[in-house]
Amino acid sequence: MPHKRTAPKSDPNAAEPSRSSKRLSKKAIAEEEFVSKISEAEDEALEINEEPVELPAAIRVRRPQRSENEERSVFVGEPVDVAQAKRRWPHRYLEKQIESQEAETSIRKVEKTQARRHYTEARIDGRIPFTIGEDAFVKADDGEDDYICRIIEMFEGVDGEPYFTAQWFYRAKDTVIKHCSNLIDDKRVFLSTIKDDNNLDCLVRKIKIVQLPLNVDPYTKTATLAHCDYYYDMLYHVPFSTFLNSYHDVTEEENQSDSTISSESVVPQDEGLMNPKEMKLLDLFSGCGAMSTGLCLGANLSGVKLVTKWAVDLNKFACQSLKHNHPETEVRNEKAEEFLALLKEWERLCSLFSLIGDTGPQQISFPETENNDETDDAEAKVDNQEIFEVEEILSICYGLPEGQKDVGLYFKIRWKGYGEDEDTWEPEDGLSDAHDKLKEFVTNGFNSKILPLPGDADVICGGPPCQGISGFNRFRDSENPLKGPKNEQLLVYMKIVEYLKPKFVLMENVVDIVKFSKGFLGRYALGSLVGMNYQARLGMMVAGAYGLPQFRMRVFLWGAHHTMKLPQFPLPTHNVVVRGHSPLEFESNAVTYDDGCFPVLKDKLFLGDAISDLPAVENDESHDEMPYGSEPKTEFQKFIRLTKEEMLGSAPDPSQSHHLLFDHRPLELNIEDYQRVCNIPVKKGANFRDLKGVKVRSDNKVELDPKIERVFFPSGKPLVPDYAMSFMGGSSSKPFGRLWWDETVPTVVTRAEPHNQIILHPEQNRVLTVRENARLQGFPDYYKLFGPIKERYIQVGNAVAIPVARALGYSLGLSVKHDSSPKEHLVALPTWFPRCPSPAVEA
């Protein structure tokens, strides 16, 4: 929100000085633009608070110019008893005991904000009455909407000026949502934790703000809003762009004299705690299931059983991989928008057969018919056509299955007397003679939950495809970021959330979602959840900070139903530098420790820690399975070799303790590329610049050495390819780059070609294998992938790093058990994480 500061009395339009940040947390000063707009008065106010005040964008309060004849704003009534005032506002009445030069300086800083006396009432312009606890408009710059605040204190300063302390409300456009504020009701505001002092003359007029619960019924809401200017149901915290249920998170401090509680509030109903035996998860845009795998592993470590019940993805090979590793999951290989249409049809069918309440008009009904053999025989003889009888309905889909011409709802039919090769997809209106079979299919599907109905999915996770905003896409449309199929999946994701109404939501995406087009898509996603009355917070996590030898920063967006505790972001476990890799405006969303905090973290991992135990393979390796051939050499390798049961904390299964190594195959390079790789020296930092005939100039750009004859292969292609010489204007050292054991990989990519990236094995003449890439993403070795080799690389490269998802799953479990405070944005993982705690640790 415009962040407000009062100009000095002598010059109400004077520029404000920058403030020191030494007493503020990193969250308060993360954005450089904030620092330049904070006034000396703010500096003084913050120095006397026990905890630092969080400051988002600057609010510039404008003190009106008044003529000598105009009445000034004044306090009325008797001042508050001195003893009571000192108890209520002790920081306004500090004793001037100068013990050192430093103390003297501190006293001088706070002197202007000290009080002579406190009041509870005032008159603005000599006529408008104001009382502590009331809401008001505060003067902003010309042309700007006046700011909105609650008056929580009134006092006469030691300088003789009348002051009030404001606690600020934010319109949606003033929060991080900004230009996506159309997703939020115009009368809805958000109460912040920002409080500061302003001259009494800055008040404009009194307004009425009502606090409402997030679950208020429409009738009560409409009736209430008819008698107020604004309403609020959430708190807004700048760190991690957090929106919280205003009822669940009002603290004792906020209930006291400078309270945030409105005098007119609707008390929410107590909906109880959530403690299910099993939570069901829907993984949208699931890929091969890395995100849901990690979430389930982490939640189980926290004591909450989370199971991936449904998964949806368009990539058939990724679906095959997920189904193999999670046979308990209903995996659907289809478009997300078709899945949403199917969910709506499924709800209608369940209502049709009285399995749930009526959802509206039915598409078709099936009249009961008498069994009349003579009629059947007569119909069978018509035109000598064969009558097909439905033996079983096997599946359901919405879309355009094989053999059909129109998009719609279809059922897969097994015909009586025919095998599976003759199964066909049939439309609903073609099953009028199979009423009992359809009822049986829907009833069985309802009982086994083959598809989720609204409220069935406890958690929805997923990463909508991001190709439309990726930095690798040269044709990004920054003017209309939601237009086009490459970005519209975000809309579909939010529509599914709105329809199914899960208790928790976790969305993942690339950092470009908060960079591209001024962060429009990230703001849209956050605004969509808040517009649906979900609590929400956004953070950026680095994979290496959770025990992987790759950096890889990603954006994660939590959402939580108003009855739930909003999950926190898990703090790093490994000593990896996180700062400086996110856009400036979202720098305070990076999940890391505060400056000045020195936790004991594990050492960061390197490539050798992850893959040094894997057997040597050649460029043309073709085996999908092979023995390890050696024992693990590092703690990471010991852990990554565990079975699924062991990772969940169960006793090891002797029959699975020595499983084979899967997917340890590289993309086979063509003859010329393989020969180039063989000519790259086995040393740290080696790349195409080490090939014969390459000259590196003093400006670090490359050119062909005219003194050396250029080398060609028998095919006529050069040893040093032209594209390597011209890549990044000849300044890059990435083409045919060789990794090294003591390095951290920037990120795992989806393409294994070495032409413009560093992906060669440190000592072997090949690119990293699928399994080596999977290790860098934290996939357990038991996780087997399917599809052509290129497709497996895509599955691994598109995946969420499993250790990050595991940490998030643990945090989710804490929220489900109400073992965390949603007001705290971060939580430290236990020292034993990610392994199961020993009985001693549990005790």
GROMACS .gro file of C-alpha atoms in nm, residues 93-470:
model
  378
   93TYR     CA    1   0.718   0.831   2.843
   94LEU     CA    2   1.082   0.726   2.850
   95GLU     CA    3   1.304   0.864   3.126
   96LYS     CA    4   1.595   1.077   3.002
   97GLN     CA    5   1.879   0.899   3.177
   98ILE     CA    6   2.193   0.968   2.978
   99GLU     CA    7   2.449   0.699   3.060
  100SER     CA    8   2.663   0.716   2.750
  101GLN     CA    9   2.704   0.898   2.423
  102GLU     CA   10   2.516   0.615   2.250
  103ALA     CA   11   2.229   0.645   2.496
  104GLU     CA   12   2.222   1.022   2.449
  105THR     CA   13   2.196   0.980   2.074
  106SER     CA   14   1.912   0.731   2.121
  107ILE     CA   15   1.721   0.970   2.346
  108ARG     CA   16   1.755   1.249   2.092
  109LYS     CA   17   1.615   1.020   1.824
  110VAL     CA   18   1.299   0.936   2.015
  111GLU     CA   19   1.242   1.281   2.161
  112LYS     CA   20   0.993   1.402   1.899
  113THR     CA   21   0.769   1.097   1.945
  114GLN     CA   22   0.756   1.132   2.322
  115ALA     CA   23   0.425   1.243   2.471
  116ARG     CA   24   0.329   1.509   2.718
  117ARG     CA   25  -0.018   1.366   2.763
  118HIS     CA   26  -0.269   1.131   2.595
  119TYR     CA   27  -0.628   1.191   2.491
  120THR     CA   28  -0.919   0.976   2.375
  121GLU     CA   29  -1.108   1.237   2.168
  122ALA     CA   30  -1.029   1.510   1.917
  123ARG     CA   31  -1.197   1.748   1.675
  124ILE     CA   32  -1.073   1.793   1.320
  125ASP     CA   33  -1.120   2.135   1.161
  126GLY     CA   34  -1.280   2.226   1.490
  127ARG     CA   35  -1.598   2.033   1.406
  128ILE     CA   36  -1.548   1.660   1.314
  129PRO     CA   37  -1.527   1.446   1.629
  130PHE     CA   38  -1.291   1.147   1.640
  131THR     CA   39  -1.241   0.887   1.912
  132ILE     CA   40  -0.977   0.620   1.963
  133GLY     CA   41  -1.085   0.300   1.790
  134GLU     CA   42  -1.267   0.472   1.506
  135ASP     CA   43  -1.178   0.442   1.139
  136ALA     CA   44  -1.088   0.732   0.913
  137PHE     CA   45  -0.967   0.855   0.579
  138VAL     CA   46  -0.620   1.010   0.590
  139LYS     CA   47  -0.509   1.270   0.337
  140ALA     CA   48  -0.296   1.137   0.051
  141ASP     CA   49  -0.127   1.323  -0.233
  142ASP     CA   50  -0.347   1.508  -0.479
  143GLY     CA   51  -0.509   1.271  -0.728
  144GLU     CA   52  -0.459   0.967  -0.500
  145ASP     CA   53  -0.727   0.787  -0.303
  146ASP     CA   54  -0.718   0.885   0.062
  147TYR     CA   55  -0.561   0.623   0.287
  148ILE     CA   56  -0.764   0.418   0.532
  149CYS     CA   57  -0.670   0.368   0.895
  150ARG     CA   58  -0.790   0.289   1.244
  151ILE     CA   59  -0.701   0.543   1.510
  152ILE     CA   60  -0.534   0.354   1.794
  153GLU     CA   61  -0.372   0.638   1.990
  154MET     CA   62  -0.398   1.016   2.040
  155PHE     CA   63  -0.133   1.222   2.214
  156GLU     CA   64   0.025   1.563   2.241
  157GLY     CA   65   0.394   1.539   2.157
  158VAL     CA   66   0.669   1.705   2.355
  159ASP     CA   67   0.693   1.945   2.064
  160GLY     CA   68   0.337   2.063   2.140
  161GLU     CA   69   0.189   1.916   1.821
  162PRO     CA   70  -0.124   1.692   1.825
  163TYR     CA   71  -0.064   1.340   1.694
  164PHE     CA   72  -0.258   1.026   1.630
  165THR     CA   73  -0.124   0.675   1.569
  166ALA     CA   74  -0.273   0.499   1.268
  167GLN     CA   75  -0.298   0.129   1.200
  168TRP     CA   76  -0.334   0.095   0.826
  169PHE     CA   77  -0.587  -0.084   0.613
  170TYR     CA   78  -0.484  -0.180   0.262
  171ARG     CA   79  -0.700  -0.183  -0.045
  172ALA     CA   80  -0.623  -0.478  -0.273
  173LYS     CA   81  -0.447  -0.248  -0.519
  174ASP     CA   82  -0.214  -0.135  -0.240
  175THR     CA   83  -0.106  -0.490  -0.153
  176VAL     CA   84   0.119  -0.711  -0.362
  177ILE     CA   85  -0.191  -0.801  -0.570
  178LYS     CA   86  -0.174  -0.452  -0.728
  179HIS     CA   87  -0.312  -0.444  -1.083
  180CYS     CA   88  -0.500  -0.772  -1.031
  181SER     CA   89  -0.720  -0.603  -0.771
  182ASN     CA   90  -1.023  -0.656  -0.995
  183LEU     CA   91  -1.032  -1.005  -0.843
  184ILE     CA   92  -1.124  -0.849  -0.507
  185ASP     CA   93  -1.445  -0.676  -0.395
  186ASP     CA   94  -1.403  -0.295  -0.401
  187LYS     CA   95  -1.539  -0.264  -0.046
  188ARG     CA   96  -1.296  -0.523   0.090
  189VAL     CA   97  -0.984  -0.401   0.270
  190PHE     CA   98  -0.710  -0.580   0.462
  191LEU     CA   99  -0.587  -0.488   0.806
  192SER     CA  100  -0.208  -0.459   0.826
  193THR     CA  101   0.034  -0.461   1.117
  194ILE     CA  102   0.175  -0.123   1.007
  195LYS     CA  103   0.136   0.150   1.268
  196ASP     CA  104   0.284   0.498   1.275
  197ASP     CA  105   0.235   0.853   1.396
  198ASN     CA  106   0.084   1.144   1.204
  199ASN     CA  107  -0.027   1.497   1.275
  200LEU     CA  108  -0.392   1.524   1.369
  201ASP     CA  109  -0.449   1.760   1.074
  202CYS     CA  110  -0.396   1.468   0.832
  203LEU     CA  111  -0.733   1.317   0.922
  204VAL     CA  112  -1.002   1.383   0.660
  205ARG     CA  113  -1.327   1.226   0.772
  206LYS     CA  114  -1.471   0.943   0.972
  207ILE     CA  115  -1.566   0.613   0.803
  208LYS     CA  116  -1.708   0.281   0.918
  209ILE     CA  117  -1.525  -0.049   0.868
  210VAL     CA  118  -1.682  -0.376   0.981
  211GLN     CA  119  -1.502  -0.700   1.050
  212LEU     CA  120  -1.664  -1.005   0.891
  213PRO     CA  121  -1.576  -1.374   0.912
  214LEU     CA  122  -1.462  -1.540   0.591
  215ASN     CA  123  -1.753  -1.783   0.608
  216VAL     CA  124  -2.027  -1.521   0.650
  217ASP     CA  125  -2.344  -1.607   0.460
  218PRO     CA  126  -2.435  -1.386   0.161
  219TYR     CA  127  -2.752  -1.247   0.321
  220THR     CA  128  -2.574  -1.132   0.637
  221LYS     CA  129  -2.288  -0.990   0.433
  222THR     CA  130  -2.518  -0.790   0.205
  223ALA     CA  131  -2.718  -0.657   0.498
  224THR     CA  132  -2.405  -0.557   0.687
  225LEU     CA  133  -2.235  -0.385   0.395
  226ALA     CA  134  -2.539  -0.165   0.340
  227HIS     CA  135  -2.445   0.018   0.660
  228CYS     CA  136  -2.067   0.054   0.631
  229ASP     CA  137  -1.803   0.197   0.401
  230TYR     CA  138  -1.567  -0.104   0.396
  231TYR     CA  139  -1.527  -0.447   0.551
  232TYR     CA  140  -1.230  -0.667   0.631
  233ASP     CA  141  -1.197  -1.037   0.694
  234MET     CA  142  -0.822  -1.085   0.651
  235LEU     CA  143  -0.497  -0.950   0.787
  236TYR     CA  144  -0.222  -0.853   0.544
  237HIS     CA  145   0.142  -0.911   0.633
  238VAL     CA  146   0.409  -0.784   0.396
  239PRO     CA  147   0.656  -1.069   0.457
  240PHE     CA  148   0.577  -1.347   0.211
  241SER     CA  149   0.275  -1.148   0.083
  242THR     CA  150   0.063  -1.313   0.351
  243PHE     CA  151  -0.315  -1.294   0.387
  244LEU     CA  152  -0.456  -1.446   0.707
  245ASN     CA  153  -0.798  -1.506   0.855
  246SER     CA  154  -0.853  -1.201   1.076
  247TYR     CA  155  -1.035  -1.404   1.341
  248HIS     CA  156  -0.790  -1.690   1.382
  249ASP     CA  157  -0.490  -1.462   1.409
  250VAL     CA  158  -0.587  -1.170   1.630
  251THR     CA  159  -0.341  -1.180   1.919
  252GLU     CA  160  -0.378  -1.058   2.276
  253GLU     CA  161  -0.163  -0.759   2.192
  254GLU     CA  162  -0.398  -0.663   1.911
  255ASN     CA  163  -0.694  -0.694   2.148
  256GLN     CA  164  -0.559  -0.431   2.384
  257SER     CA  165  -0.560  -0.055   2.369
  258ASP     CA  166  -0.423  -0.022   2.019
  259SER     CA  167  -0.650  -0.301   1.910
  260THR     CA  168  -0.746  -0.407   1.560
  261ILE     CA  169  -1.087  -0.535   1.665
  262SER     CA  170  -1.385  -0.351   1.522
  263SER     CA  171  -1.669  -0.251   1.747
  264GLU     CA  172  -1.903  -0.418   1.500
  265SER     CA  173  -1.802  -0.776   1.426
  266VAL     CA  174  -1.986  -1.088   1.323
  267VAL     CA  175  -1.865  -1.379   1.535
  268PRO     CA  176  -1.774  -1.684   1.325
  269GLN     CA  177  -1.900  -2.029   1.404
  270ASP     CA  178  -1.658  -2.275   1.558
  271GLU     CA  179  -1.597  -2.534   1.290
  272GLY     CA  180  -1.363  -2.748   1.497
  273LEU     CA  181  -1.022  -2.891   1.429
  274MET     CA  182  -0.929  -3.120   1.147
  275ASN     CA  183  -0.773  -3.454   1.241
  276PRO     CA  184  -0.847  -3.702   0.963
  277LYS     CA  185  -0.712  -4.057   0.951
  278GLU     CA  186  -0.611  -3.999   0.590
  279MET     CA  187  -0.591  -3.692   0.373
  280LYS     CA  188  -0.649  -3.716  -0.001
  281LEU     CA  189  -0.440  -3.520  -0.249
  282LEU     CA  190  -0.508  -3.422  -0.610
  283ASP     CA  191  -0.194  -3.358  -0.816
  284LEU     CA  192  -0.274  -3.132  -1.113
  285PHE     CA  193  -0.024  -3.100  -1.398
  286SER     CA  194   0.141  -3.380  -1.205
  287GLY     CA  195   0.418  -3.479  -1.443
  288CYS     CA  196   0.568  -3.799  -1.309
  289GLY     CA  197   0.452  -3.714  -0.956
  290ALA     CA  198   0.755  -3.557  -0.787
  291MET     CA  199   0.565  -3.282  -0.606
  292SER     CA  200   0.300  -3.512  -0.462
  293THR     CA  201   0.560  -3.775  -0.376
  294GLY     CA  202   0.757  -3.525  -0.172
  295LEU     CA  203   0.448  -3.380  -0.005
  296CYS     CA  204   0.328  -3.724   0.101
  297LEU     CA  205   0.671  -3.825   0.234
  298GLY     CA  206   0.699  -3.502   0.433
  299ALA     CA  207   0.344  -3.508   0.570
  300ASN     CA  208   0.389  -3.865   0.685
  301LEU     CA  209   0.709  -3.767   0.867
  302SER     CA  210   0.502  -3.510   1.058
  303GLY     CA  211   0.248  -3.773   1.158
  304VAL     CA  212  -0.021  -3.696   0.898
  305LYS     CA  213  -0.109  -3.962   0.643
  306LEU     CA  214  -0.132  -3.792   0.306
  307VAL     CA  215  -0.208  -4.004  -0.002
  308THR     CA  216  -0.211  -3.903  -0.368
  309LYS     CA  217  -0.560  -4.016  -0.462
  310TRP     CA  218  -0.584  -3.847  -0.805
  311ALA     CA  219  -0.335  -3.716  -1.060
  312VAL     CA  220  -0.385  -3.543  -1.396
  313ASP     CA  221  -0.132  -3.474  -1.671
  314LEU     CA  222  -0.128  -3.446  -2.050
  315ASN     CA  223   0.201  -3.634  -2.091
  316LYS     CA  224   0.120  -4.004  -2.128
  317PHE     CA  225   0.471  -4.116  -2.036
  318ALA     CA  226   0.468  -3.909  -1.719
  319CYS     CA  227   0.133  -4.064  -1.629
  320GLN     CA  228   0.281  -4.408  -1.686
  321SER     CA  229   0.570  -4.330  -1.453
  322LEU     CA  230   0.340  -4.194  -1.184
  323LYS     CA  231   0.106  -4.494  -1.200
  324HIS     CA  232   0.395  -4.740  -1.171
  325ASN     CA  233   0.532  -4.570  -0.860
  326HIS     CA  234   0.191  -4.494  -0.710
  327PRO     CA  235  -0.042  -4.783  -0.803
  328GLU     CA  236  -0.295  -4.656  -0.549
  329THR     CA  237  -0.347  -4.334  -0.749
  330GLU     CA  238  -0.622  -4.271  -1.005
  331VAL     CA  239  -0.405  -4.131  -1.285
  332ARG     CA  240  -0.578  -3.949  -1.570
  333ASN     CA  241  -0.395  -3.869  -1.893
  334GLU     CA  242  -0.599  -3.572  -2.017
  335LYS     CA  243  -0.617  -3.195  -2.044
  336ALA     CA  244  -0.687  -3.009  -1.723
  337GLU     CA  245  -0.982  -2.822  -1.875
  338GLU     CA  246  -1.138  -3.152  -1.985
  339PHE     CA  247  -1.081  -3.289  -1.636
  340LEU     CA  248  -1.272  -2.991  -1.493
  341ALA     CA  249  -1.562  -3.051  -1.734
  342LEU     CA  250  -1.560  -3.418  -1.634
  343LEU     CA  251  -1.578  -3.329  -1.264
  344LYS     CA  252  -1.893  -3.128  -1.325
  345GLU     CA  253  -2.050  -3.411  -1.526
  346TRP     CA  254  -1.953  -3.659  -1.256
  347GLU     CA  255  -2.129  -3.453  -0.990
  348ARG     CA  256  -2.438  -3.445  -1.209
  349LEU     CA  257  -2.432  -3.823  -1.252
  350CYS     CA  258  -2.391  -3.880  -0.880
  351SER     CA  259  -2.692  -3.658  -0.824
  352LEU     CA  260  -2.887  -3.838  -1.097
  353PHE     CA  261  -2.855  -4.164  -0.906
  354SER     CA  262  -2.930  -3.998  -0.570
  355LEU     CA  263  -2.578  -4.048  -0.437
  356ILE     CA  264  -2.554  -3.679  -0.348
  357GLY     CA  265  -2.795  -3.386  -0.335
  358ASP     CA  266  -2.953  -3.245  -0.650
  359THR     CA  267  -2.712  -3.029  -0.852
  360GLY     CA  268  -2.957  -2.897  -1.108
  361PRO     CA  269  -3.109  -3.011  -1.437
  362GLN     CA  270  -3.024  -3.362  -1.554
  363GLN     CA  271  -2.904  -3.431  -1.906
  364ILE     CA  272  -3.085  -3.758  -1.954
  365SER     CA  273  -3.306  -4.000  -1.762
  366PHE     CA  274  -3.347  -4.373  -1.806
  367PRO     CA  275  -3.705  -4.508  -1.788
  368GLU     CA  276  -3.746  -4.856  -1.641
  369THR     CA  277  -3.851  -5.108  -1.910
  370GLU     CA  278  -4.019  -5.445  -1.875
  371ASN     CA  279  -3.837  -5.756  -1.989
  372ASN     CA  280  -4.021  -5.863  -2.304
  373ASP     CA  281  -3.849  -6.139  -2.496
  374GLU     CA  282  -4.086  -6.109  -2.793
  375THR     CA  283  -4.010  -5.739  -2.826
  376ASP     CA  284  -3.636  -5.806  -2.804
  377ASP     CA  285  -3.659  -6.073  -3.075
  378ALA     CA  286  -3.858  -5.844  -3.301
  379GLU     CA  287  -3.610  -5.560  -3.259
  380ALA     CA  288  -3.321  -5.798  -3.327
  381LYS     CA  289  -3.467  -5.890  -3.661
  382VAL     CA  290  -3.512  -5.534  -3.782
  383ASP     CA  291  -3.298  -5.490  -4.092
  384ASN     CA  292  -3.097  -5.793  -3.975
  385GLN     CA  293  -2.888  -5.559  -3.758
  386GLU     CA  294  -2.690  -5.706  -3.469
  387ILE     CA  295  -2.784  -5.582  -3.123
  388PHE     CA  296  -2.483  -5.512  -2.895
  389GLU     CA  297  -2.522  -5.561  -2.522
  390VAL     CA  298  -2.316  -5.373  -2.265
  391GLU     CA  299  -2.127  -5.614  -2.046
  392GLU     CA  300  -1.945  -5.352  -1.836
  393ILE     CA  301  -1.868  -4.983  -1.829
  394LEU     CA  302  -1.494  -4.953  -1.777
  395SER     CA  303  -1.415  -4.584  -1.763
  396ILE     CA  304  -1.537  -4.229  -1.816
  397CYS     CA  305  -1.388  -3.924  -1.986
  398TYR     CA  306  -1.475  -3.583  -2.121
  399GLY     CA  307  -1.321  -3.482  -2.451
  400LEU     CA  308  -1.282  -3.636  -2.793
  401PRO     CA  309  -1.184  -4.003  -2.763
  402GLU     CA  310  -1.083  -4.214  -3.059
  403GLY     CA  311  -1.367  -4.282  -3.301
  404GLN     CA  312  -1.576  -3.978  -3.199
  405LYS     CA  313  -1.639  -3.648  -3.376
  406ASP     CA  314  -1.777  -3.421  -3.104
  407VAL     CA  315  -1.633  -3.316  -2.768
  408GLY     CA  316  -1.848  -3.444  -2.482
  409LEU     CA  317  -1.897  -3.701  -2.208
  410TYR     CA  318  -1.809  -4.058  -2.302
  411PHE     CA  319  -1.796  -4.401  -2.142
  412LYS     CA  320  -1.561  -4.684  -2.230
  413ILE     CA  321  -1.769  -4.995  -2.300
  414ARG     CA  322  -1.683  -5.364  -2.285
  415TRP     CA  323  -1.934  -5.540  -2.510
  416LYS     CA  324  -2.080  -5.875  -2.419
  417GLY     CA  325  -1.922  -6.151  -2.624
  418TYR     CA  326  -1.625  -5.933  -2.733
  419GLY     CA  327  -1.272  -5.886  -2.605
  420GLU     CA  328  -1.087  -5.574  -2.497
  421ASP     CA  329  -0.971  -5.506  -2.852
  422GLU     CA  330  -1.333  -5.424  -2.939
  423ASP     CA  331  -1.385  -5.181  -2.647
  424THR     CA  332  -1.530  -4.849  -2.766
  425TRP     CA  333  -1.607  -4.504  -2.628
  426GLU     CA  334  -1.978  -4.424  -2.635
  427PRO     CA  335  -2.171  -4.105  -2.553
  428GLU     CA  336  -2.412  -4.097  -2.262
  429ASP     CA  337  -2.722  -4.074  -2.477
  430GLY     CA  338  -2.620  -4.398  -2.649
  431LEU     CA  339  -2.660  -4.595  -2.324
  432SER     CA  340  -3.036  -4.566  -2.284
  433ASP     CA  341  -3.062  -4.947  -2.277
  434ALA     CA  342  -2.788  -4.980  -2.016
  435HIS     CA  343  -2.944  -4.792  -1.726
  436ASP     CA  344  -2.850  -5.055  -1.468
  437LYS     CA  345  -2.492  -5.079  -1.595
  438LEU     CA  346  -2.451  -4.702  -1.582
  439LYS     CA  347  -2.596  -4.687  -1.231
  440GLU     CA  348  -2.364  -4.966  -1.121
  441PHE     CA  349  -2.061  -4.787  -1.268
  442VAL     CA  350  -2.147  -4.452  -1.110
  443THR     CA  351  -2.230  -4.608  -0.772
  444ASN     CA  352  -1.908  -4.809  -0.762
  445GLY     CA  353  -1.711  -4.505  -0.878
  446PHE     CA  354  -1.873  -4.289  -0.612
  447ASN     CA  355  -1.787  -4.538  -0.338
  448SER     CA  356  -1.427  -4.582  -0.455
  449LYS     CA  357  -1.393  -4.209  -0.536
  450ILE     CA  358  -1.257  -4.254  -0.887
  451LEU     CA  359  -1.316  -3.879  -0.926
  452PRO     CA  360  -1.328  -3.611  -0.658
  453LEU     CA  361  -1.648  -3.429  -0.579
  454PRO     CA  362  -1.640  -3.082  -0.421
  455GLY     CA  363  -1.486  -3.119  -0.076
  456ASP     CA  364  -1.329  -3.461  -0.144
  457ALA     CA  365  -0.977  -3.336  -0.216
  458ASP     CA  366  -0.813  -3.222   0.107
  459VAL     CA  367  -0.510  -3.089  -0.081
  460ILE     CA  368  -0.459  -2.975  -0.440
  461CYS     CA  369  -0.104  -2.929  -0.559
  462GLY     CA  370   0.042  -2.862  -0.901
  463GLY     CA  371   0.252  -2.648  -1.127
  464PRO     CA  372   0.061  -2.505  -1.424
  465PRO     CA  373   0.284  -2.512  -1.736
  466CYS     CA  374   0.505  -2.205  -1.760
  467GLN     CA  375   0.638  -2.209  -2.117
  468GLY     CA  376   0.455  -1.886  -2.193
  469ILE     CA  377   0.657  -1.692  -1.935
  470SER     CA  378   0.983  -1.881  -1.935
   0.00000   0.00000   0.00000
